Amino acid sequence: MSYTAKLAEMGVTLPDAPAPAANYVPYVVHGDMVYVSGQLPMGPDGLVCGKLGADMSIEDGEKAARLCAINLLAQVKAACGGDLERLVRVVKIGGFVNSTDDFGDQPKVINGASNFFAEALGDAGKHARAAVSSPALPFGVAVEIEGIFVIK
C-alpha cells in the first residue's frame, strides 16, 4: 500500500508544509538525505501549548508529538516535489519536550511520533531517536521534533 493511501486510511491529510518562523530553511536535501528542521505541533486548532508535568497529560503530549510527525512528513513531501512515495525511510528523530524538572517520561511523549511513523510507514517508519527535556520551547509549545529521512 502506498504511503498516501495508508495515511488516507488512517484519516490523515498532510497539511501544506509549514513555512519557517525565522531565518532558516524548513529542510535541506543532500544527496538522498532530507534533514527537516524542528516541527511544532500545529494542527487544525492551532499550536498545542503546555508543559508536561505541569498542565499537560502524557496522552496530550503524545497527541502533540503526533502532530509534529505529521508536519515532518509534510516537509518531506515538499522536499520530494510533492511525491511522498519517494520516501525510503525515517532515519532518526530528535524530540524536545517542554517539561518540568521532575518530569521523566519524555520517551512516552515522543512515542506519539514514533508510533505514528510505524503505523503510517511500516518498517520504513522505524527509526533511531532522542527524547529530551527542555525547560521551554518556542511559543510555549509542548513538543518540537526534528527528523532525518532517506529519499529516492
PDB file of N, CA and C in Angstrom, residues 61-135:
ATOM      1  N   GLY A  61       0.515  15.110  25.434  1.00  0.00           N
ATOM      2  CA  GLY A  61       1.857  15.263  24.860  1.00  0.00           C
ATOM      3  C   GLY A  61       2.059  14.332  23.671  1.00  0.00           C
ATOM      4  N   GLU A  62       1.559  13.100  23.784  1.00  0.00           N
ATOM      5  CA  GLU A  62       1.657  12.151  22.664  1.00  0.00           C
ATOM      6  C   GLU A  62       0.908  12.679  21.436  1.00  0.00           C
ATOM      7  N   LYS A  63      -0.248  13.265  21.656  1.00  0.00           N
ATOM      8  CA  LYS A  63      -1.021  13.840  20.540  1.00  0.00           C
ATOM      9  C   LYS A  63      -0.257  14.993  19.897  1.00  0.00           C
ATOM     10  N   ALA A  64       0.406  15.801  20.719  1.00  0.00           N
ATOM     11  CA  ALA A  64       1.213  16.901  20.189  1.00  0.00           C
ATOM     12  C   ALA A  64       2.378  16.355  19.363  1.00  0.00           C
ATOM     13  N   ALA A  65       3.026  15.293  19.860  1.00  0.00           N
ATOM     14  CA  ALA A  65       4.147  14.683  19.125  1.00  0.00           C
ATOM     15  C   ALA A  65       3.669  14.107  17.793  1.00  0.00           C
ATOM     16  N   ARG A  66       2.470  13.539  17.777  1.00  0.00           N
ATOM     17  CA  ARG A  66       1.899  13.007  16.531  1.00  0.00           C
ATOM     18  C   ARG A  66       1.717  14.136  15.511  1.00  0.00           C
ATOM     19  N   LEU A  67       1.249  15.296  15.967  1.00  0.00           N
ATOM     20  CA  LEU A  67       1.112  16.438  15.059  1.00  0.00           C
ATOM     21  C   LEU A  67       2.467  16.858  14.501  1.00  0.00           C
ATOM     22  N   CYS A  68       3.501  16.827  15.335  1.00  0.00           N
ATOM     23  CA  CYS A  68       4.853  17.148  14.853  1.00  0.00           C
ATOM     24  C   CYS A  68       5.256  16.173  13.748  1.00  0.00           C
ATOM     25  N   ALA A  69       4.960  14.883  13.943  1.00  0.00           N
ATOM     26  CA  ALA A  69       5.314  13.866  12.946  1.00  0.00           C
ATOM     27  C   ALA A  69       4.577  14.108  11.634  1.00  0.00           C
ATOM     28  N   ILE A  70       3.317  14.474  11.716  1.00  0.00           N
ATOM     29  CA  ILE A  70       2.547  14.782  10.504  1.00  0.00           C
ATOM     30  C   ILE A  70       3.187  15.956   9.773  1.00  0.00           C
ATOM     31  N   ASN A  71       3.610  16.983  10.521  1.00  0.00           N
ATOM     32  CA  ASN A  71       4.257  18.138   9.903  1.00  0.00           C
ATOM     33  C   ASN A  71       5.634  17.790   9.344  1.00  0.00           C
ATOM     34  N   LEU A  72       6.338  16.861   9.984  1.00  0.00           N
ATOM     35  CA  LEU A  72       7.605  16.378   9.413  1.00  0.00           C
ATOM     36  C   LEU A  72       7.356  15.728   8.056  1.00  0.00           C
ATOM     37  N   LEU A  73       6.342  14.866   7.966  1.00  0.00           N
ATOM     38  CA  LEU A  73       6.037  14.216   6.682  1.00  0.00           C
ATOM     39  C   LEU A  73       5.621  15.243   5.629  1.00  0.00           C
ATOM     40  N   ALA A  74       4.912  16.291   6.042  1.00  0.00           N
ATOM     41  CA  ALA A  74       4.554  17.343   5.091  1.00  0.00           C
ATOM     42  C   ALA A  74       5.803  17.991   4.509  1.00  0.00           C
ATOM     43  N   GLN A  75       6.820  18.203   5.340  1.00  0.00           N
ATOM     44  CA  GLN A  75       8.077  18.776   4.849  1.00  0.00           C
ATOM     45  C   GLN A  75       8.797  17.797   3.911  1.00  0.00           C
ATOM     46  N   VAL A  76       8.792  16.514   4.263  1.00  0.00           N
ATOM     47  CA  VAL A  76       9.425  15.510   3.391  1.00  0.00           C
ATOM     48  C   VAL A  76       8.716  15.487   2.037  1.00  0.00           C
ATOM     49  N   LYS A  77       7.407  15.531   2.063  1.00  0.00           N
ATOM     50  CA  LYS A  77       6.640  15.553   0.809  1.00  0.00           C
ATOM     51  C   LYS A  77       7.039  16.765  -0.030  1.00  0.00           C
ATOM     52  N   ALA A  78       7.159  17.930   0.591  1.00  0.00           N
ATOM     53  CA  ALA A  78       7.585  19.136  -0.127  1.00  0.00           C
ATOM     54  C   ALA A  78       8.993  18.963  -0.689  1.00  0.00           C
ATOM     55  N   ALA A  79       9.883  18.358   0.103  1.00  0.00           N
ATOM     56  CA  ALA A  79      11.260  18.135  -0.352  1.00  0.00           C
ATOM     57  C   ALA A  79      11.309  17.181  -1.540  1.00  0.00           C
ATOM     58  N   CYS A  80      10.304  16.335  -1.656  1.00  0.00           N
ATOM     59  CA  CYS A  80      10.219  15.348  -2.745  1.00  0.00           C
ATOM     60  C   CYS A  80       9.365  15.855  -3.903  1.00  0.00           C
ATOM     61  N   GLY A  81       9.157  17.143  -3.982  1.00  0.00           N
ATOM     62  CA  GLY A  81       8.377  17.706  -5.078  1.00  0.00           C
ATOM     63  C   GLY A  81       6.922  17.278  -5.064  1.00  0.00           C
ATOM     64  N   GLY A  82       6.400  16.973  -3.883  1.00  0.00           N
ATOM     65  CA  GLY A  82       5.004  16.586  -3.764  1.00  0.00           C
ATOM     66  C   GLY A  82       4.747  15.094  -3.849  1.00  0.00           C
ATOM     67  N   ASP A  83       5.801  14.294  -4.016  1.00  0.00           N
ATOM     68  CA  ASP A  83       5.653  12.841  -4.166  1.00  0.00           C
ATOM     69  C   ASP A  83       6.164  12.123  -2.916  1.00  0.00           C
ATOM     70  N   LEU A  84       5.279  11.894  -1.962  1.00  0.00           N
ATOM     71  CA  LEU A  84       5.666  11.238  -0.717  1.00  0.00           C
ATOM     72  C   LEU A  84       6.180   9.815  -0.950  1.00  0.00           C
ATOM     73  N   GLU A  85       5.821   9.212  -2.071  1.00  0.00           N
ATOM     74  CA  GLU A  85       6.257   7.841  -2.350  1.00  0.00           C
ATOM     75  C   GLU A  85       7.769   7.756  -2.582  1.00  0.00           C
ATOM     76  N   ARG A  86       8.440   8.884  -2.714  1.00  0.00           N
ATOM     77  CA  ARG A  86       9.911   8.889  -2.812  1.00  0.00           C
ATOM     78  C   ARG A  86      10.581   8.631  -1.466  1.00  0.00           C
ATOM     79  N   LEU A  87       9.816   8.697  -0.379  1.00  0.00           N
ATOM     80  CA  LEU A  87      10.361   8.433   0.950  1.00  0.00           C
ATOM     81  C   LEU A  87      10.791   6.970   1.044  1.00  0.00           C
ATOM     82  N   VAL A  88      12.014   6.748   1.507  1.00  0.00           N
ATOM     83  CA  VAL A  88      12.534   5.395   1.689  1.00  0.00           C
ATOM     84  C   VAL A  88      12.477   5.002   3.157  1.00  0.00           C
ATOM     85  N   ARG A  89      12.873   5.925   4.037  1.00  0.00           N
ATOM     86  CA  ARG A  89      12.963   5.564   5.456  1.00  0.00           C
ATOM     87  C   ARG A  89      13.077   6.790   6.343  1.00  0.00           C
ATOM     88  N   VAL A  90      12.520   6.666   7.535  1.00  0.00           N
ATOM     89  CA  VAL A  90      12.791   7.623   8.603  1.00  0.00           C
ATOM     90  C   VAL A  90      14.060   7.115   9.283  1.00  0.00           C
ATOM     91  N   VAL A  91      15.107   7.921   9.315  1.00  0.00           N
ATOM     92  CA  VAL A  91      16.383   7.500   9.895  1.00  0.00           C
ATOM     93  C   VAL A  91      16.430   7.807  11.381  1.00  0.00           C
ATOM     94  N   LYS A  92      16.129   9.063  11.733  1.00  0.00           N
ATOM     95  CA  LYS A  92      16.227   9.480  13.136  1.00  0.00           C
ATOM     96  C   LYS A  92      15.322  10.670  13.384  1.00  0.00           C
ATOM     97  N   ILE A  93      14.740  10.697  14.587  1.00  0.00           N
ATOM     98  CA  ILE A  93      14.030  11.891  15.025  1.00  0.00           C
ATOM     99  C   ILE A  93      14.624  12.348  16.350  1.00  0.00           C
ATOM    100  N   GLY A  94      14.585  13.640  16.564  1.00  0.00           N
ATOM    101  CA  GLY A  94      15.016  14.220  17.830  1.00  0.00           C
ATOM    102  C   GLY A  94      13.837  14.963  18.422  1.00  0.00           C
ATOM    103  N   GLY A  95      13.393  14.511  19.581  1.00  0.00           N
ATOM    104  CA  GLY A  95      12.217  15.096  20.206  1.00  0.00           C
ATOM    105  C   GLY A  95      12.566  15.910  21.433  1.00  0.00           C
ATOM    106  N   PHE A  96      12.013  17.100  21.505  1.00  0.00           N
ATOM    107  CA  PHE A  96      12.203  18.007  22.629  1.00  0.00           C
ATOM    108  C   PHE A  96      10.856  18.196  23.308  1.00  0.00           C
ATOM    109  N   VAL A  97      10.813  17.950  24.602  1.00  0.00           N
ATOM    110  CA  VAL A  97       9.570  18.005  25.358  1.00  0.00           C
ATOM    111  C   VAL A  97       9.649  19.138  26.374  1.00  0.00           C
ATOM    112  N   ASN A  98       8.728  20.070  26.276  1.00  0.00           N
ATOM    113  CA  ASN A  98       8.618  21.171  27.229  1.00  0.00           C
ATOM    114  C   ASN A  98       8.100  20.558  28.527  1.00  0.00           C
ATOM    115  N   SER A  99       9.002  20.417  29.515  1.00  0.00           N
ATOM    116  CA  SER A  99       8.602  19.693  30.727  1.00  0.00           C
ATOM    117  C   SER A  99       9.254  20.273  31.977  1.00  0.00           C
ATOM    118  N   THR A 100       8.638  19.949  33.098  1.00  0.00           N
ATOM    119  CA  THR A 100       9.143  20.380  34.397  1.00  0.00           C
ATOM    120  C   THR A 100      10.408  19.605  34.742  1.00  0.00           C
ATOM    121  N   ASP A 101      11.150  20.117  35.718  1.00  0.00           N
ATOM    122  CA  ASP A 101      12.411  19.487  36.128  1.00  0.00           C
ATOM    123  C   ASP A 101      12.234  18.050  36.600  1.00  0.00           C
ATOM    124  N   ASP A 102      11.092  17.747  37.196  1.00  0.00           N
ATOM    125  CA  ASP A 102      10.894  16.410  37.762  1.00  0.00           C
ATOM    126  C   ASP A 102      10.142  15.461  36.826  1.00  0.00           C
ATOM    127  N   PHE A 103       9.812  15.895  35.608  1.00  0.00           N
ATOM    128  CA  PHE A 103       9.112  15.039  34.652  1.00  0.00           C
ATOM    129  C   PHE A 103      10.138  14.155  33.947  1.00  0.00           C
ATOM    130  N   GLY A 104       9.928  12.857  33.937  1.00  0.00           N
ATOM    131  CA  GLY A 104      10.894  11.940  33.336  1.00  0.00           C
ATOM    132  C   GLY A 104      10.336  11.046  32.250  1.00  0.00           C
ATOM    133  N   ASP A 105       9.150  11.355  31.751  1.00  0.00           N
ATOM    134  CA  ASP A 105       8.516  10.497  30.755  1.00  0.00           C
ATOM    135  C   ASP A 105       8.588  11.062  29.336  1.00  0.00           C
ATOM    136  N   GLN A 106       9.667  11.763  29.026  1.00  0.00           N
ATOM    137  CA  GLN A 106       9.837  12.299  27.672  1.00  0.00           C
ATOM    138  C   GLN A 106       9.728  11.197  26.608  1.00  0.00           C
ATOM    139  N   PRO A 107      10.315  10.006  26.826  1.00  0.00           N
ATOM    140  CA  PRO A 107      10.170   8.957  25.808  1.00  0.00           C
ATOM    141  C   PRO A 107       8.714   8.576  25.533  1.00  0.00           C
ATOM    142  N   LYS A 108       7.883   8.553  26.570  1.00  0.00           N
ATOM    143  CA  LYS A 108       6.459   8.233  26.364  1.00  0.00           C
ATOM    144  C   LYS A 108       5.792   9.294  25.497  1.00  0.00           C
ATOM    145  N   VAL A 109       6.160  10.541  25.690  1.00  0.00           N
ATOM    146  CA  VAL A 109       5.584  11.628  24.892  1.00  0.00           C
ATOM    147  C   VAL A 109       5.999  11.471  23.426  1.00  0.00           C
ATOM    148  N   ILE A 110       7.274  11.261  23.177  1.00  0.00           N
ATOM    149  CA  ILE A 110       7.777  11.154  21.799  1.00  0.00           C
ATOM    150  C   ILE A 110       7.279   9.877  21.125  1.00  0.00           C
ATOM    151  N   ASN A 111       6.809   8.908  21.912  1.00  0.00           N
ATOM    152  CA  ASN A 111       6.161   7.737  21.312  1.00  0.00           C
ATOM    153  C   ASN A 111       5.006   8.132  20.409  1.00  0.00           C
ATOM    154  N   GLY A 112       4.383   9.271  20.671  1.00  0.00           N
ATOM    155  CA  GLY A 112       3.302   9.733  19.798  1.00  0.00           C
ATOM    156  C   GLY A 112       3.756   9.882  18.359  1.00  0.00           C
ATOM    157  N   ALA A 113       4.983  10.347  18.159  1.00  0.00           N
ATOM    158  CA  ALA A 113       5.544  10.461  16.806  1.00  0.00           C
ATOM    159  C   ALA A 113       6.031   9.101  16.309  1.00  0.00           C
ATOM    160  N   SER A 114       6.755   8.378  17.158  1.00  0.00           N
ATOM    161  CA  SER A 114       7.294   7.079  16.737  1.00  0.00           C
ATOM    162  C   SER A 114       6.180   6.112  16.344  1.00  0.00           C
ATOM    163  N   ASN A 115       5.128   6.076  17.135  1.00  0.00           N
ATOM    164  CA  ASN A 115       4.005   5.187  16.828  1.00  0.00           C
ATOM    165  C   ASN A 115       3.310   5.596  15.529  1.00  0.00           C
ATOM    166  N   PHE A 116       3.191   6.900  15.308  1.00  0.00           N
ATOM    167  CA  PHE A 116       2.590   7.376  14.061  1.00  0.00           C
ATOM    168  C   PHE A 116       3.407   6.925  12.854  1.00  0.00           C
ATOM    169  N   PHE A 117       4.730   7.124  12.914  1.00  0.00           N
ATOM    170  CA  PHE A 117       5.576   6.716  11.789  1.00  0.00           C
ATOM    171  C   PHE A 117       5.485   5.214  11.538  1.00  0.00           C
ATOM    172  N   ALA A 118       5.477   4.420  12.597  1.00  0.00           N
ATOM    173  CA  ALA A 118       5.392   2.963  12.444  1.00  0.00           C
ATOM    174  C   ALA A 118       4.069   2.563  11.810  1.00  0.00           C
ATOM    175  N   GLU A 119       2.979   3.180  12.244  1.00  0.00           N
ATOM    176  CA  GLU A 119       1.670   2.840  11.690  1.00  0.00           C
ATOM    177  C   GLU A 119       1.546   3.294  10.234  1.00  0.00           C
ATOM    178  N   ALA A 120       1.975   4.495   9.947  1.00  0.00           N
ATOM    179  CA  ALA A 120       1.804   5.068   8.613  1.00  0.00           C
ATOM    180  C   ALA A 120       2.777   4.503   7.587  1.00  0.00           C
ATOM    181  N   LEU A 121       4.001   4.171   8.025  1.00  0.00           N
ATOM    182  CA  LEU A 121       5.058   3.820   7.073  1.00  0.00           C
ATOM    183  C   LEU A 121       5.561   2.392   7.209  1.00  0.00           C
ATOM    184  N   GLY A 122       5.085   1.647   8.177  1.00  0.00           N
ATOM    185  CA  GLY A 122       5.555   0.275   8.381  1.00  0.00           C
ATOM    186  C   GLY A 122       7.026   0.260   8.743  1.00  0.00           C
ATOM    187  N   ASP A 123       7.771  -0.695   8.193  1.00  0.00           N
ATOM    188  CA  ASP A 123       9.199  -0.814   8.503  1.00  0.00           C
ATOM    189  C   ASP A 123       9.989   0.437   8.152  1.00  0.00           C
ATOM    190  N   ALA A 124       9.560   1.160   7.121  1.00  0.00           N
ATOM    191  CA  ALA A 124      10.250   2.397   6.730  1.00  0.00           C
ATOM    192  C   ALA A 124      10.112   3.478   7.794  1.00  0.00           C
ATOM    193  N   GLY A 125       9.173   3.310   8.718  1.00  0.00           N
ATOM    194  CA  GLY A 125       8.974   4.296   9.775  1.00  0.00           C
ATOM    195  C   GLY A 125       9.767   4.025  11.029  1.00  0.00           C
ATOM    196  N   LYS A 126      10.431   2.860  11.091  1.00  0.00           N
ATOM    197  CA  LYS A 126      11.232   2.537  12.277  1.00  0.00           C
ATOM    198  C   LYS A 126      12.521   3.342  12.242  1.00  0.00           C
ATOM    199  N   HIS A 127      12.882   3.935  13.372  1.00  0.00           N
ATOM    200  CA  HIS A 127      13.957   4.924  13.375  1.00  0.00           C
ATOM    201  C   HIS A 127      14.708   4.934  14.701  1.00  0.00           C
ATOM    202  N   ALA A 128      15.889   5.529  14.662  1.00  0.00           N
ATOM    203  CA  ALA A 128      16.614   5.876  15.884  1.00  0.00           C
ATOM    204  C   ALA A 128      16.020   7.190  16.383  1.00  0.00           C
ATOM    205  N   ARG A 129      16.229   7.497  17.684  1.00  0.00           N
ATOM    206  CA  ARG A 129      15.656   8.749  18.174  1.00  0.00           C
ATOM    207  C   ARG A 129      16.292   9.199  19.477  1.00  0.00           C
ATOM    208  N   ALA A 130      16.010  10.439  19.792  1.00  0.00           N
ATOM    209  CA  ALA A 130      16.328  11.014  21.101  1.00  0.00           C
ATOM    210  C   ALA A 130      15.049  11.657  21.620  1.00  0.00           C
ATOM    211  N   ALA A 131      14.879  11.621  22.922  1.00  0.00           N
ATOM    212  CA  ALA A 131      13.727  12.253  23.575  1.00  0.00           C
ATOM    213  C   ALA A 131      14.257  12.961  24.811  1.00  0.00           C
ATOM    214  N   VAL A 132      14.313  14.285  24.757  1.00  0.00           N
ATOM    215  CA  VAL A 132      14.934  15.044  25.835  1.00  0.00           C
ATOM    216  C   VAL A 132      13.988  16.115  26.377  1.00  0.00           C
ATOM    217  N   SER A 133      14.291  16.546  27.587  1.00  0.00           N
ATOM    218  CA  SER A 133      13.528  17.595  28.243  1.00  0.00           C
ATOM    219  C   SER A 133      14.060  18.960  27.837  1.00  0.00           C
ATOM    220  N   SER A 134      13.162  19.912  27.817  1.00  0.00           N
ATOM    221  CA  SER A 134      13.539  21.299  27.584  1.00  0.00           C
ATOM    222  C   SER A 134      12.736  22.155  28.559  1.00  0.00           C
ATOM    223  N   PRO A 135      13.363  23.150  29.177  1.00  0.00           N
ATOM    224  CA  PRO A 135      12.617  23.988  30.130  1.00  0.00           C
ATOM    225  C   PRO A 135      11.612  24.908  29.438  1.00  0.00           C
TER     226      PRO A 135
END
